[in-house]
């Protein structure tokens, strides 16, 4: 004979306080809300942004990866790339996609960061485009 356990949900009035209790520690621990995150794009080439020490930020750049071209961070002290860039599909086969780089500040100061657009393989075109930003870490 199979026994079934009857589950019940908490009273509706208890769900909102429970959700608030679960969300509060993340915010109190310094977790940035999505609309507070620093995001740089190709259209902001030359921009200067302030990013706290140890914080992450994103750089989103359009690429036509099917042609062998892609963006690469030019290494710089004080800025660390976290993993490989994520590619977001533009929705059109063979069309433009977006490479998303997640970076973290590791030292205070003024850091000039650059991304190079090219073909990384032997004989491929290098530095077809460059974008540059300045990140200030107080």
Short mmCIF file of C-alpha atoms in Angstrom, two decimals:
data_model
loop_
_atom_site.label_atom_id
_atom_site.label_comp_id
_atom_site.label_asym_id
_atom_site.label_seq_id
_atom_site.Cartn_x
_atom_site.Cartn_y
_atom_site.Cartn_z
CA UNK A 1 0.00 0.00 0.00
CA UNK A 2 1.33 3.43 -0.97
CA UNK A 3 1.19 6.28 1.53
CA UNK A 4 0.77 9.80 0.27
CA UNK A 5 1.99 12.77 2.23
CA UNK A 6 -0.11 15.85 2.02
CA UNK A 7 1.89 19.04 1.59
CA UNK A 8 0.56 22.44 2.35
CA UNK A 9 1.88 25.88 1.58
CA UNK A 10 2.39 28.52 4.27
CA UNK A 11 -0.37 31.01 4.75
CA UNK A 12 -0.35 33.68 1.99
CA UNK A 13 0.54 36.42 4.49
CA UNK A 14 3.83 34.64 5.32
CA UNK A 15 5.21 34.48 1.76
CA UNK A 16 6.13 38.17 1.41
CA UNK A 17 8.15 38.34 4.68
CA UNK A 18 9.88 35.09 3.75
CA UNK A 19 10.88 36.43 0.32
CA UNK A 20 12.14 39.67 1.91
CA UNK A 21 14.17 37.73 4.47
CA UNK A 22 15.82 35.67 1.74
CA UNK A 23 16.63 38.69 -0.47
CA UNK A 24 17.93 41.03 2.25
CA UNK A 25 21.27 39.23 2.99
CA UNK A 26 22.35 39.42 -0.67
CA UNK A 27 21.75 43.16 -0.80
CA UNK A 28 23.30 43.79 2.62
CA UNK A 29 26.42 41.85 1.60
CA UNK A 30 27.08 44.40 -1.12
CA UNK A 31 25.51 42.54 -4.03
CA UNK A 32 24.93 45.05 -6.79
CA UNK A 33 21.54 45.23 -8.39
CA UNK A 34 21.57 44.68 -12.16
CA UNK A 35 20.78 48.32 -13.01
CA UNK A 36 23.73 49.46 -10.84
CA UNK A 37 26.27 47.35 -12.73
CA UNK A 38 28.85 49.09 -14.92
CA UNK A 39 28.48 48.03 -18.56
CA UNK A 40 30.65 49.40 -21.36
CA UNK A 41 29.86 49.08 -25.08
CA UNK A 42 31.61 49.85 -28.36
CA UNK A 43 29.64 53.11 -28.59
CA UNK A 44 31.36 54.25 -25.38
CA UNK A 45 34.86 53.91 -26.82
CA UNK A 46 37.09 56.34 -24.91
CA UNK A 47 34.77 56.52 -21.88
CA UNK A 48 35.96 56.70 -18.28
CA UNK A 49 34.07 54.81 -15.56
CA UNK A 50 34.61 54.44 -11.82
CA UNK A 51 34.46 50.86 -10.52
CA UNK A 52 35.07 49.92 -6.85
CA UNK A 53 38.04 47.72 -5.94
CA UNK A 54 37.11 44.04 -6.27
CA UNK A 55 33.92 44.79 -8.21
CA UNK A 56 33.01 43.20 -11.52
CA UNK A 57 31.88 44.99 -14.66
CA UNK A 58 31.00 44.00 -18.22
CA UNK A 59 32.19 45.00 -21.66
CA UNK A 60 29.77 44.11 -24.49
CA UNK A 61 31.14 44.26 -28.03
CA UNK A 62 29.54 43.31 -31.37
CA UNK A 63 31.38 40.66 -33.39
CA UNK A 64 30.86 38.63 -36.52
CA UNK A 65 32.36 35.43 -35.16
CA UNK A 66 31.50 33.35 -38.24
CA UNK A 67 34.17 35.27 -40.18
CA UNK A 68 36.86 34.29 -37.68
CA UNK A 69 36.95 37.76 -36.13
CA UNK A 70 36.52 38.27 -32.41
CA UNK A 71 37.46 40.58 -29.57
CA UNK A 72 40.29 39.98 -27.10
CA UNK A 73 41.28 41.93 -23.99
CA UNK A 74 44.77 43.38 -24.20
CA UNK A 75 46.25 42.31 -20.82
CA UNK A 76 46.61 45.11 -18.27
CA UNK A 77 47.66 45.15 -14.62
CA UNK A 78 44.84 45.86 -12.17
CA UNK A 79 42.07 44.32 -14.31
CA UNK A 80 41.32 40.59 -14.40
CA UNK A 81 39.20 38.80 -17.01
CA UNK A 82 36.87 36.25 -15.41
CA UNK A 83 36.63 33.25 -17.69
CA UNK A 84 36.03 33.28 -21.40
CA UNK A 85 33.68 35.81 -22.99
CA UNK A 86 30.06 34.75 -23.32
CA UNK A 87 28.54 35.02 -26.78
CA UNK A 88 24.98 36.26 -27.18
CA UNK A 89 23.39 35.37 -30.49
CA UNK A 90 22.03 38.25 -32.52
CA UNK A 91 19.27 36.05 -33.95
CA UNK A 92 20.36 36.20 -37.60
CA UNK A 93 22.40 33.29 -39.00
CA UNK A 94 25.82 34.66 -39.95
CA UNK A 95 24.90 38.01 -38.43
CA UNK A 96 26.38 40.08 -35.65
CA UNK A 97 26.62 38.57 -32.19
CA UNK A 98 27.68 40.17 -28.92
CA UNK A 99 30.73 39.09 -26.96
CA UNK A 100 30.31 39.80 -23.25
CA UNK A 101 33.47 40.06 -21.16
CA UNK A 102 33.23 39.99 -17.37
CA UNK A 103 36.13 41.80 -15.71
CA UNK A 104 37.13 42.48 -12.10
CA UNK A 105 39.23 45.28 -10.66
CA UNK A 106 42.22 44.02 -8.66
CA UNK A 107 44.17 47.19 -7.89
CA UNK A 108 43.47 50.84 -7.16
CA UNK A 109 44.41 53.47 -9.71
CA UNK A 110 43.62 54.56 -13.23
CA UNK A 111 43.66 51.65 -15.69
CA UNK A 112 43.66 52.05 -19.48
CA UNK A 113 42.02 48.92 -20.91
CA UNK A 114 41.83 48.00 -24.58
CA UNK A 115 40.15 45.35 -26.70
CA UNK A 116 41.46 44.27 -30.07
CA UNK A 117 39.21 42.94 -32.85
CA UNK A 118 40.89 40.50 -35.19
CA UNK A 119 41.44 36.93 -36.32
CA UNK A 120 43.51 35.07 -33.70
CA UNK A 121 44.75 32.29 -36.00
CA UNK A 122 48.08 32.28 -37.86
CA UNK A 123 47.88 34.51 -40.93
CA UNK A 124 44.67 36.17 -39.70
CA UNK A 125 44.22 39.94 -39.61
CA UNK A 126 45.23 41.43 -36.28
CA UNK A 127 43.96 44.65 -34.69
CA UNK A 128 41.33 45.42 -37.33
CA UNK A 129 39.62 47.59 -34.69
CA UNK A 130 40.45 48.75 -31.18
CA UNK A 131 38.25 50.09 -28.40
CA UNK A 132 39.67 51.71 -25.29
CA UNK A 133 38.26 52.63 -21.91
CA UNK A 134 39.64 54.06 -18.69
CA UNK A 135 38.61 52.42 -15.43
CA UNK A 136 39.24 54.39 -12.25
CA UNK A 137 39.42 52.34 -9.06
CA UNK A 138 39.30 54.60 -5.98
#
